[in-house]
Coordinates of C-alpha atoms in Angstrom, one line a residue:
Chain A
M410 CA 50.8 -7.8 -3.3
I411 CA 48.2 -9.8 -5.0
L412 CA 48.4 -12.3 -2.1
S413 CA 47.9 -9.7 0.5
A414 CA 44.9 -8.2 -1.4
N415 CA 43.5 -11.7 -1.6
T416 CA 43.8 -12.2 2.2
T417 CA 42.2 -8.8 2.9
A418 CA 39.3 -9.7 0.7
Q419 CA 39.0 -13.1 2.5
A420 CA 39.2 -11.4 5.9
T421 CA 36.4 -9.0 5.0
D422 CA 34.4 -11.9 3.6
Q423 CA 34.8 -13.9 6.8
I424 CA 34.6 -10.9 9.2
F425 CA 31.3 -12.0 10.8
V426 CA 32.5 -15.6 11.1
S427 CA 35.7 -14.5 12.7
V428 CA 33.9 -12.1 15.1
E429 CA 31.6 -14.9 16.2
H430 CA 34.6 -17.2 16.7
W431 CA 36.3 -14.6 18.8
L432 CA 33.2 -14.0 20.9
V433 CA 32.7 -17.7 21.4
S434 CA 36.3 -18.3 22.5
H435 CA 35.6 -16.3 25.7
V436 CA 33.1 -18.8 27.1
P437 CA 33.8 -22.3 28.5
S438 CA 34.1 -24.9 25.8
A439 CA 31.1 -26.9 27.1
I440 CA 28.6 -24.2 26.1
Q441 CA 30.5 -22.9 23.1
P442 CA 28.2 -24.5 20.4
L443 CA 25.1 -23.1 22.2
V444 CA 26.5 -19.6 22.4
A445 CA 27.6 -19.7 18.8
D446 CA 24.1 -20.7 17.8
I447 CA 22.5 -18.0 19.9
I448 CA 24.8 -15.3 18.4
S449 CA 23.9 -16.5 14.9
V450 CA 20.2 -16.6 15.6
V451 CA 20.2 -13.1 17.1
A452 CA 22.1 -11.8 14.1
L453 CA 19.6 -13.4 11.7
L454 CA 16.6 -12.1 13.6
A455 CA 18.1 -8.6 13.7
V456 CA 19.1 -8.5 10.1
F457 CA 16.0 -9.9 8.5
A458 CA 13.6 -8.0 10.8
S459 CA 15.3 -4.8 9.8
L460 CA 15.2 -5.9 6.2
F461 CA 11.4 -6.3 6.7
A462 CA 11.2 -2.7 8.0
V463 CA 13.2 -1.3 5.0
T464 CA 11.2 -3.4 2.6
T465 CA 7.8 -2.1 3.8
V466 CA 9.0 1.5 3.0
L467 CA 10.6 0.5 -0.3
E468 CA 7.5 -1.4 -1.3
R469 CA 5.1 1.4 -0.5
K470 CA 7.3 4.0 -2.2
G471 CA 7.8 1.8 -5.2
L472 CA 4.1 1.0 -5.6
G473 CA 3.4 4.7 -5.2
R474 CA 5.8 5.6 -8.0
I475 CA 4.3 2.9 -10.2
Q476 CA 0.9 4.5 -9.5
N477 CA 2.4 8.0 -10.1
R478 CA 2.3 9.2 -6.5
Y479 CA 4.9 9.8 -3.8
G480 CA 4.2 7.1 -1.3
P481 CA 5.2 7.7 2.3
N482 CA 7.4 10.8 2.7
R483 CA 6.5 12.4 6.0
V484 CA 8.1 10.4 8.8
G485 CA 11.9 11.1 8.9
P486 CA 14.0 11.7 5.8
F487 CA 12.2 10.6 2.7
G488 CA 9.7 8.7 4.9
F489 CA 12.3 6.1 5.9
L490 CA 11.2 6.2 9.6
Q491 CA 7.7 5.1 8.6
P492 CA 8.1 1.5 9.9
L493 CA 9.0 3.0 13.3
A494 CA 5.8 4.9 13.4
D495 CA 3.8 1.9 12.2
G496 CA 5.4 -0.3 14.8
I497 CA 4.6 2.2 17.6
K498 CA 1.1 2.4 16.2
S499 CA 0.5 -1.3 16.2
L500 CA 2.0 -1.7 19.7
T501 CA -0.3 0.9 21.2
K502 CA -3.4 -0.4 19.5
E503 CA -6.0 -2.4 21.4
D504 CA -5.6 -6.2 21.0
I505 CA -9.1 -7.4 20.2
V506 CA -10.0 -11.1 20.4
P507 CA -13.5 -12.1 19.2
L508 CA -15.7 -13.5 22.0
A509 CA -16.4 -16.6 20.0
A510 CA -12.8 -17.2 19.0
D511 CA -10.7 -20.1 20.2
R512 CA -8.4 -18.0 22.4
T513 CA -5.5 -20.3 22.6
V514 CA -5.2 -21.1 18.9
H515 CA -6.0 -17.5 18.0
F516 CA -3.1 -16.4 20.2
L517 CA -0.7 -19.0 18.9
A518 CA -1.3 -18.6 15.2
P519 CA 0.7 -15.4 14.6
I520 CA 3.5 -16.4 17.0
V521 CA 4.0 -19.9 15.4
L522 CA 3.8 -18.3 12.0
V523 CA 6.7 -15.9 12.7
L524 CA 8.7 -18.8 14.4
A525 CA 8.2 -21.0 11.4
A526 CA 9.2 -18.2 9.0
F527 CA 12.4 -17.6 10.9
T528 CA 13.1 -21.3 11.2
M529 CA 13.6 -21.5 7.5
Y530 CA 16.7 -19.3 7.8
A531 CA 18.5 -22.0 9.7
V532 CA 19.5 -23.7 6.5
L533 CA 19.9 -20.6 4.3
P534 CA 23.5 -19.8 3.5
V535 CA 23.7 -16.0 3.6
G536 CA 27.4 -15.9 2.9
H537 CA 30.5 -18.1 2.7
N538 CA 30.5 -20.3 5.8
M539 CA 27.5 -18.4 7.0
V540 CA 24.9 -21.0 7.4
L541 CA 23.4 -21.6 10.8
A542 CA 22.9 -25.4 10.4
N543 CA 24.4 -27.1 7.4
L544 CA 22.0 -30.0 7.4
D545 CA 22.4 -32.9 5.0
A546 CA 18.7 -32.6 4.2
G547 CA 18.6 -28.8 4.4
L548 CA 16.1 -28.4 1.6
L549 CA 13.8 -30.9 3.1
F550 CA 14.0 -29.0 6.4
F551 CA 13.2 -25.7 4.6
F552 CA 10.1 -27.1 3.0
A553 CA 9.0 -28.7 6.2
A554 CA 9.2 -25.3 8.0
S555 CA 7.5 -23.5 5.2
S556 CA 4.5 -26.0 5.4
V557 CA 4.1 -25.1 9.1
M558 CA 3.3 -21.6 7.9
E559 CA 0.3 -23.0 6.0
M560 CA -0.9 -24.6 9.2
C561 CA -0.6 -21.3 11.0
I562 CA -2.7 -19.6 8.4
F563 CA -5.4 -22.2 8.8
M564 CA -5.1 -21.9 12.6
A565 CA -5.7 -18.2 12.3
G566 CA -8.6 -18.6 10.0
W567 CA -10.3 -21.4 11.9
S568 CA -9.9 -20.0 15.4
S569 CA -11.3 -16.6 14.5
R570 CA -14.8 -17.9 14.0
N571 CA -15.4 -15.5 11.2
K572 CA -16.7 -16.3 7.8
Y573 CA -14.1 -14.1 6.0
S574 CA -11.3 -15.6 8.0
L575 CA -12.4 -19.1 7.3
L576 CA -12.8 -18.4 3.6
G577 CA -9.4 -16.8 3.5
A578 CA -7.9 -19.8 5.3
M579 CA -9.6 -22.3 2.9
R580 CA -8.3 -20.4 0.0
A581 CA -4.8 -20.2 1.5
I582 CA -4.8 -24.0 2.1
A583 CA -6.0 -24.8 -1.4
Q584 CA -3.5 -22.4 -2.9
M585 CA -0.5 -23.2 -0.9
I586 CA -0.8 -26.9 -1.2
S587 CA -1.3 -26.6 -4.9
Y588 CA 1.7 -24.4 -5.4
E589 CA 3.9 -26.4 -3.1
V590 CA 3.9 -29.2 -5.8
P591 CA 5.5 -27.1 -8.6
L592 CA 7.7 -25.3 -6.0
I593 CA 9.3 -28.5 -4.8
L594 CA 9.4 -30.1 -8.3
A595 CA 11.2 -27.0 -9.6
S596 CA 13.7 -27.0 -6.9
I597 CA 14.4 -30.8 -7.3
T598 CA 16.1 -29.9 -10.6
A599 CA 18.8 -28.0 -8.7
V600 CA 19.1 -31.0 -6.3
M601 CA 19.6 -33.3 -9.2
A602 CA 22.3 -31.2 -10.7
A603 CA 24.1 -30.6 -7.4
G604 CA 23.6 -34.2 -6.1
S605 CA 22.9 -33.0 -2.6
L606 CA 20.0 -31.7 -0.5
S607 CA 22.4 -29.6 1.6
T608 CA 22.0 -25.9 0.7
A609 CA 25.6 -25.1 1.3
T610 CA 26.7 -27.9 -1.1
I611 CA 24.3 -26.7 -3.8
V612 CA 25.8 -23.2 -3.5
E613 CA 29.4 -24.6 -3.7
K614 CA 28.5 -26.6 -6.8
Q615 CA 27.6 -23.3 -8.5
S616 CA 30.7 -21.4 -7.4
G617 CA 32.9 -22.1 -10.4
F618 CA 33.5 -19.9 -13.4
T619 CA 33.7 -20.6 -17.2
G620 CA 35.5 -17.6 -18.6
I621 CA 33.9 -14.7 -16.7
L622 CA 30.5 -16.4 -16.4
P623 CA 29.5 -18.3 -13.2
H624 CA 28.2 -21.8 -13.1
W625 CA 24.8 -20.7 -11.9
F626 CA 22.0 -23.1 -12.6
I627 CA 19.9 -20.2 -13.9
L628 CA 22.3 -20.0 -16.9
T629 CA 21.1 -23.4 -18.2
P630 CA 17.7 -23.9 -20.0
W631 CA 16.3 -26.2 -17.3
G632 CA 17.7 -23.8 -14.6
F633 CA 16.0 -20.8 -16.1
A634 CA 12.7 -22.6 -16.4
G635 CA 13.1 -24.0 -12.9
F636 CA 13.9 -20.5 -11.5
V637 CA 10.8 -18.9 -13.2
L638 CA 8.6 -21.7 -12.0
F639 CA 10.1 -21.5 -8.5
M640 CA 9.6 -17.8 -8.3
I641 CA 6.0 -18.0 -9.5
A642 CA 5.3 -20.7 -6.9
A643 CA 7.1 -18.8 -4.3
T644 CA 4.9 -15.7 -5.0
A645 CA 1.9 -17.9 -4.4
E646 CA 3.4 -19.5 -1.3
S647 CA 4.0 -16.1 0.2
N648 CA 0.5 -15.0 -0.6
R649 CA 1.6 -12.0 -2.7
S650 CA -0.1 -10.3 -5.5
P651 CA -1.2 -11.6 -8.0
F652 CA -1.8 -14.7 -5.9
D653 CA -3.1 -12.8 -2.8
L654 CA -6.6 -14.4 -2.8
P655 CA -6.3 -15.6 0.8
E656 CA -6.1 -12.0 1.9
G657 CA -8.0 -10.2 -0.8
E658 CA -8.9 -7.0 0.8
S659 CA -11.6 -6.1 -1.6
E660 CA -13.5 -9.4 -1.3
I661 CA -12.8 -11.0 2.1
I662 CA -11.4 -8.1 4.1
S663 CA -7.8 -9.4 4.4
G664 CA -9.0 -13.0 4.8
Y665 CA -7.4 -15.1 7.6
F666 CA -6.2 -12.2 9.6
T667 CA -9.5 -10.2 9.5
E668 CA -9.9 -10.7 13.3
Y669 CA -6.4 -9.8 14.3
S670 CA -5.5 -6.3 15.5
G671 CA -2.6 -4.5 17.0
F672 CA 0.7 -6.3 17.2
K673 CA -0.7 -9.7 16.2
F674 CA -1.6 -8.1 12.9
A675 CA 1.9 -6.8 12.6
L676 CA 3.2 -10.3 13.4
F677 CA 1.2 -11.7 10.4
F678 CA 2.7 -9.0 8.3
L679 CA 6.2 -9.7 9.5
G680 CA 5.7 -13.5 9.1
E681 CA 4.5 -13.0 5.5
Y682 CA 7.5 -10.8 4.5
I683 CA 10.0 -13.0 6.4
G684 CA 8.5 -16.0 4.5
M685 CA 8.9 -14.1 1.2
F686 CA 12.5 -13.3 2.0
A687 CA 13.2 -16.9 2.9
M688 CA 11.6 -18.1 -0.4
S689 CA 13.7 -15.6 -2.3
G690 CA 16.7 -16.7 -0.4
L691 CA 16.1 -20.3 -1.4
G692 CA 15.6 -19.3 -5.0
I693 CA 19.0 -17.5 -4.8
T694 CA 20.6 -20.5 -3.2
L695 CA 19.2 -23.0 -5.7
F696 CA 19.5 -21.1 -9.0
L697 CA 21.3 -17.8 -8.6
G698 CA 24.5 -19.2 -7.1
G699 CA 23.8 -18.3 -3.5
W700 CA 26.4 -15.9 -2.2
G701 CA 28.6 -16.3 -5.3
A702 CA 29.7 -13.3 -7.4
P703 CA 28.0 -12.9 -10.8
L704 CA 31.3 -12.4 -12.7
S705 CA 34.7 -13.9 -12.1
F706 CA 36.5 -10.6 -11.5
L707 CA 34.0 -9.5 -8.8
T708 CA 34.9 -12.3 -6.3
W709 CA 36.7 -9.7 -4.1
V710 CA 33.3 -8.3 -3.0
P711 CA 32.3 -10.1 0.3
S712 CA 29.9 -13.0 -0.2
Y713 CA 27.1 -11.7 2.1
I714 CA 26.9 -8.5 0.0
W715 CA 26.2 -10.6 -3.0
F716 CA 23.5 -12.5 -1.2
F717 CA 21.7 -9.4 0.0
A718 CA 22.1 -7.7 -3.4
K719 CA 20.4 -10.6 -5.0
L720 CA 17.8 -10.7 -2.3
L721 CA 17.0 -7.0 -2.8
F722 CA 16.8 -7.5 -6.5
L723 CA 14.3 -10.3 -6.1
I724 CA 12.3 -8.1 -3.6
A725 CA 12.3 -5.4 -6.2
M726 CA 10.9 -7.9 -8.8
F727 CA 8.2 -8.9 -6.3
I728 CA 7.2 -5.2 -5.8
W729 CA 7.2 -4.7 -9.6
I730 CA 5.0 -7.7 -10.1
R731 CA 2.7 -6.6 -7.3
G732 CA 2.3 -3.1 -8.9
T733 CA 1.5 -4.7 -12.3
L734 CA -0.8 -7.6 -12.0
P735 CA -4.3 -7.8 -10.7
R736 CA -5.5 -10.6 -8.5
L737 CA -6.4 -13.9 -10.1
R738 CA -9.7 -15.7 -9.7
M739 CA -9.7 -18.9 -7.7
D740 CA -10.3 -21.2 -10.7
Q741 CA -7.7 -19.4 -12.7
L742 CA -5.3 -19.9 -9.9
M743 CA -5.9 -23.6 -9.6
N744 CA -5.8 -24.1 -13.4
F745 CA -2.5 -22.3 -13.5
A746 CA -1.0 -24.5 -10.8
W747 CA -2.3 -27.9 -12.0
K748 CA -2.6 -27.5 -15.7
F749 CA 0.3 -25.3 -16.5
M750 CA 3.0 -25.2 -13.8
L751 CA 2.8 -28.9 -12.8
P752 CA 3.3 -30.3 -16.4
L753 CA 6.1 -27.7 -17.0
A754 CA 7.8 -28.7 -13.8
L755 CA 7.6 -32.4 -14.6
I756 CA 9.0 -31.9 -18.1
N757 CA 11.7 -29.7 -16.6
L758 CA 12.8 -32.7 -14.4
I759 CA 13.4 -34.7 -17.6
T760 CA 15.2 -31.7 -19.2
A761 CA 17.5 -31.5 -16.2
G762 CA 18.2 -35.2 -16.5
L763 CA 19.0 -35.0 -20.2
W764 CA 21.3 -32.0 -19.6
R765 CA 23.3 -34.2 -17.3
F766 CA 23.6 -37.2 -19.7
I767 CA 23.9 -35.6 -23.2
P768 CA 27.7 -35.4 -23.7
N769 CA 27.7 -32.9 -26.7
D770 CA 27.5 -29.3 -25.4
A771 CA 25.8 -27.8 -28.5
L772 CA 23.4 -30.6 -28.8
R773 CA 22.3 -30.5 -25.2
W774 CA 21.7 -26.7 -25.4
I775 CA 19.5 -27.2 -28.5
I776 CA 17.5 -30.1 -27.1
C777 CA 17.0 -28.6 -23.6
C778 CA 16.0 -25.2 -25.0
L779 CA 13.4 -26.9 -27.2
M780 CA 12.2 -29.0 -24.3
V781 CA 11.6 -25.8 -22.3
V782 CA 10.1 -23.6 -25.0
I783 CA 7.8 -26.0 -26.9
P784 CA 5.9 -27.2 -23.8
Y785 CA 5.6 -23.6 -22.7
V786 CA 4.1 -22.4 -25.9
L787 CA 1.8 -25.4 -26.3
L788 CA 0.6 -25.3 -22.7
G789 CA 0.2 -21.5 -22.9
R790 CA -2.0 -22.0 -26.0
G791 CA -4.0 -24.6 -24.1
M792 CA -4.5 -22.3 -21.2
A793 CA -5.5 -19.4 -23.4
K794 CA -8.2 -21.5 -25.1
G795 CA -10.7 -21.0 -22.3
W796 CA -9.9 -17.3 -22.0
K797 CA -12.2 -15.9 -24.7
L798 CA -13.5 -12.5 -23.4
E799 CA -17.2 -12.2 -23.9
K800 CA -20.0 -10.2 -22.6
R801 CA -21.0 -11.4 -19.2
T802 CA -24.6 -12.3 -18.6
Y803 CA -26.1 -12.2 -15.2
R804 CA -29.0 -14.4 -14.1
F805 CA -30.1 -12.6 -11.0
A806 CA -28.4 -9.2 -10.9
E807 CA -29.2 -7.0 -13.8
Chain B
M305 CA 1.9 -16.4 -26.7
L306 CA 1.3 -16.7 -23.0
G307 CA 3.0 -14.0 -21.0
T308 CA 3.2 -11.2 -23.6
G309 CA 0.4 -9.3 -21.9
I310 CA 2.3 -9.5 -18.6
A311 CA 5.5 -8.3 -20.3
K312 CA 3.5 -5.3 -21.7
G313 CA 2.1 -4.5 -18.3
L314 CA 5.5 -4.7 -16.7
V315 CA 6.9 -2.2 -19.3
E316 CA 4.0 0.1 -18.6
T317 CA 4.5 0.1 -14.8
A318 CA 8.2 0.5 -15.3
R319 CA 7.6 3.5 -17.4
N320 CA 5.3 4.9 -14.7
F321 CA 8.0 4.3 -12.1
F322 CA 10.8 6.0 -13.8
G323 CA 8.6 8.6 -15.5
S324 CA 7.4 9.8 -12.1
Y325 CA 11.0 10.8 -11.3
V326 CA 11.6 12.9 -14.4
S327 CA 8.2 14.2 -15.5
R328 CA 6.3 16.6 -13.3
D329 CA 3.1 15.9 -15.4
R330 CA 2.9 12.3 -14.2
L331 CA 3.2 13.2 -10.5
T332 CA 0.0 15.1 -10.0
T333 CA 0.0 14.9 -6.2
V334 CA -0.3 18.3 -4.4
E335 CA 1.3 17.9 -0.9
Y336 CA -1.6 19.5 0.9
P337 CA -0.5 21.4 4.1
E338 CA 2.6 22.9 2.3
E339 CA 1.2 23.2 -1.2
R340 CA -2.4 24.0 -2.1
A341 CA -4.2 23.6 -5.4
P342 CA -5.5 27.0 -6.7
Q343 CA -8.9 27.7 -5.3
I344 CA -11.8 27.2 -7.7
E345 CA -14.1 30.3 -7.7
A346 CA -17.3 28.3 -7.8
S347 CA -16.4 26.1 -4.8
R348 CA -18.6 26.3 -1.8
N349 CA -18.6 24.6 1.5
F350 CA -20.5 26.2 4.4
P351 CA -22.6 29.4 4.8
F352 CA -21.4 32.6 6.4
L353 CA -23.2 35.9 7.2
V354 CA -22.1 39.0 5.3
Y355 CA -21.6 42.3 7.0
D356 CA -20.8 45.7 5.6
G357 CA -18.4 48.2 7.1
D358 CA -16.1 47.4 9.9
D359 CA -18.3 46.5 12.8
W360 CA -19.7 43.0 12.4
A361 CA -22.7 43.5 14.8
A362 CA -23.8 46.8 13.3
G363 CA -23.2 45.9 9.7
L364 CA -24.9 42.5 9.6
R365 CA -27.2 42.3 6.6
C366 CA -29.4 39.7 8.2
V367 CA -32.8 41.1 9.4
A368 CA -33.9 37.8 11.1
C369 CA -36.7 37.1 8.6
Q370 CA -36.1 33.4 9.3
I371 CA -36.8 32.3 5.8
C372 CA -33.5 30.3 5.7
E373 CA -34.3 28.7 9.0
K374 CA -37.6 27.4 7.6
E375 CA -36.2 26.3 4.3
C376 CA -33.1 24.6 5.6
P377 CA -33.6 20.9 4.8
P378 CA -31.6 19.4 7.7
K379 CA -32.8 22.2 10.0
C380 CA -29.3 23.3 11.1
I381 CA -30.1 27.0 11.4
F382 CA -31.4 28.5 14.6
I383 CA -32.5 32.1 14.7
E384 CA -33.9 34.3 17.5
K385 CA -35.4 37.5 16.3
S386 CA -34.8 40.7 18.4
K387 CA -37.6 42.4 20.2
D388 CA -36.4 45.8 19.3
K389 CA -35.4 47.3 16.0
K390 CA -32.0 48.8 15.4
L391 CA -30.8 51.1 12.7
D392 CA -29.0 49.2 9.9
A393 CA -26.2 50.7 8.0
V394 CA -28.6 52.7 5.8
G395 CA -30.2 54.1 8.9
K396 CA -33.5 52.2 8.4
P397 CA -34.9 50.5 11.5
Q398 CA -34.8 46.7 11.1
F399 CA -35.0 43.6 13.3
Y400 CA -31.8 41.8 13.8
P401 CA -30.9 38.3 15.0
T402 CA -30.0 38.1 18.6
V403 CA -29.0 34.5 18.1
F404 CA -28.0 33.0 14.8
N405 CA -26.5 29.5 15.1
I406 CA -25.5 27.0 12.4
D407 CA -24.6 23.5 13.4
V408 CA -21.6 22.6 11.1
S409 CA -22.0 18.9 11.8
V410 CA -25.6 19.0 10.4
C411 CA -25.2 21.4 7.5
M412 CA -25.2 19.6 4.2
S413 CA -23.8 22.5 2.1
C414 CA -26.9 22.6 -0.1
Q415 CA -26.9 26.4 -0.5
I416 CA -30.7 26.6 -0.2
C417 CA -30.3 29.3 2.5
V418 CA -28.4 31.4 0.1
E419 CA -30.9 30.8 -2.7
V420 CA -33.9 32.0 -0.5
C421 CA -32.3 34.9 1.3
P422 CA -33.9 38.2 0.0
F423 CA -31.3 40.4 1.6
E424 CA -28.1 38.9 0.2
A425 CA -27.1 38.3 3.9
I426 CA -26.0 34.7 3.8
K427 CA -23.4 33.4 1.3
M428 CA -21.3 30.3 0.8
D429 CA -17.8 30.2 2.2
T430 CA -14.9 28.2 0.8
D431 CA -13.1 27.5 4.0
F432 CA -12.8 23.7 4.4
E433 CA -10.5 23.4 7.4
L434 CA -13.2 23.2 10.0
S435 CA -11.8 20.5 12.3
T436 CA -12.1 21.1 16.0
D437 CA -11.3 19.3 19.2
N438 CA -14.7 20.0 20.7
R439 CA -17.6 18.3 19.2
F440 CA -20.2 20.4 20.9
S441 CA -19.3 24.1 21.0
G442 CA -16.7 23.7 18.3
L443 CA -19.3 22.6 15.8
L444 CA -22.1 25.0 16.7
W445 CA -21.2 28.3 15.2
D446 CA -22.7 31.5 16.6
R447 CA -23.4 34.7 14.7
H448 CA -20.0 36.2 15.7
R449 CA -18.1 33.3 14.2
L450 CA -20.4 33.2 11.1
A451 CA -20.0 37.0 10.4
K452 CA -17.5 37.8 7.7
P453 CA -17.0 41.1 5.9
N454 CA -18.1 41.9 2.4
T455 CA -14.5 42.4 1.4
Y456 CA -13.9 38.7 2.2
Y457 CA -16.8 37.8 0.0
H458 CA -15.2 39.7 -2.8
E459 CA -12.0 37.8 -2.2
I460 CA -13.5 34.3 -2.4
H461 CA -16.2 34.8 -5.1
P462 CA -15.3 38.0 -7.0
T463 CA -17.7 37.6 -9.9
E464 CA -20.7 36.7 -7.8
A465 CA -19.9 39.4 -5.2
A466 CA -19.7 42.1 -7.9
E467 CA -23.1 41.0 -9.2
V468 CA -24.6 41.2 -5.8
D469 CA -23.1 44.6 -5.1
A470 CA -24.4 46.0 -8.4
R471 CA -27.9 44.6 -7.6
L472 CA -27.9 46.1 -4.1
A473 CA -26.7 49.5 -5.4
E474 CA -29.4 49.5 -8.0
E475 CA -32.1 48.7 -5.5
K476 CA -30.7 51.3 -3.1
A477 CA -30.8 53.9 -5.9
K478 CA -34.4 53.0 -6.6
A479 CA -35.3 53.2 -2.9
D480 CA -33.5 56.5 -2.6
A481 CA -35.4 58.0 -5.5
K482 CA -38.7 56.8 -4.1
A483 CA -37.9 58.2 -0.7
K484 CA -36.8 61.5 -2.3
A485 CA -40.0 61.7 -4.3
A486 CA -42.2 60.9 -1.2
E487 CA -40.5 63.1 1.4
A488 CA -38.2 65.3 -0.6
K489 CA -35.6 64.5 2.0
P490 CA -32.5 62.6 1.0
V491 CA -31.2 59.7 2.9
P492 CA -27.5 60.0 3.9
A493 CA -25.7 57.6 1.6
A494 CA -23.3 55.2 3.3
A495 CA -20.1 54.2 1.7
G496 CA -20.2 51.1 -0.4
A497 CA -23.2 49.0 -1.1
T498 CA -25.8 49.0 1.6
P499 CA -29.0 47.0 1.6
S500 CA -32.3 48.8 1.7
T501 CA -35.7 47.0 1.7
G502 CA -34.6 44.8 -1.2
H503 CA -37.9 43.6 -2.5
G504 CA -37.6 40.8 -5.1
A505 CA -33.9 40.2 -4.7
S506 CA -34.6 36.6 -4.1
S507 CA -31.6 34.8 -5.5
V508 CA -28.1 35.4 -6.4
E509 CA -28.0 33.6 -9.7

């Protein structure tokens, strides 16, 4: 009885894998790998593009509620067909290319952006055995693809020949390169603990249980610090509030995509959200146990459901943060990356190493917690030193 | 410590988020086409011409004196005075406007036409749903479209309309008495308030 329940759970867990195997078995064996990849890619595109559609509604409704209003509630039941209306609108809009723009680069930027964003999903395990390409250097591949997104943003800003676009692009480059450092340093801790760059292996290393608690890296002091650092850097990488300076609507009119209209604009939007999901997905993979169940008695729930539940949770956190924090200033942003997050990430590397080599369990908890908390408090105090609020004096505008 | 302010902010936004589902006071949105906020009596948007009785052409209070046309700051009023005189509701021969146009797109809702009208003939409307699919004829309103009955005026600005009616009745009584004394012949009184010569009734307020 228990055995049969177990096999049913396993069958539901592997249902998509089995369906793909069944579909692939109908074609000649020479092209089987190709067909398998195409099926996986189409599935990934469909799932994450529809997740984007759902997220736009959820975000607008959530932000609305945070600001004590309804948000979209006109199109379809509870406004959930709003993305359809938005899609039709952006498809029917005129595609305007500035006369002075570099037409080729201007055209390529949004397309390459979306391509790069989707490329990141190749190494993201969205379920048990559900990773498109289990590369040995999967994490490296992921960050390589994500840095292509930065290049696309600069392509967009540069080719538009618009001061706002260029300003936005410069800001984006400065910000994304700065935050890539703590992002990668924070994720290295997980690599150190798992001993592998392969995302599937990192998830497998976190799949055990002690009692009912899982072996997720976030449940260790260095893992918690690493996760928080990672998510802050991921917010900056995906250009989201409070790090949305590159597209600050109120100052530089949506920055690098000022000169984009119609569906290209929608593509930028799509690329940005897809990038955000991918970053969240990597955060889940590295620190939140990937597709693993959060408690040992919940392992019967299919793995992909856990992955998407965690993803939706992180998206909700992103929306919550966006509804709470105002935009930073450029110098604050840079100070935060180089003077606060980078030292913390470096110290966190040492913490992760100590965690591995201190044999006594209680001792390593105490030492590692102190190594996370003390630098945080001290660095925070150092950051706050320059933040005295005083009356601003203007030299020219009075 | 760093981050306490952020935590406070997160608590506040979370309170807003969940509060908007339970407390009606937080969610102040009025969903406009289906729901409407109660109309404020003092609101004003665009002028209209008052007429008495049932026939808009006969009951129009306007005597085409063209003061509003001259005073209008953006010059959105256009009046053509009639050649002949017709009997107004009181039975007194008066000029009347053969053309009275207001360009909605030009009007700035300043209410100066209402302030200067000696005959209480032009008042401010509260109707704000003025959108049209024709930007020429749809925005140039003629006298027929501008004419609205005195009962409508009572409906949208009850206090002000009552004051105006009282003033008009007083003036009419004065004029009647004068006429009676002069000719010893009474003027047949029309139902409701009707304008007579109305000297000095320069403003509503």
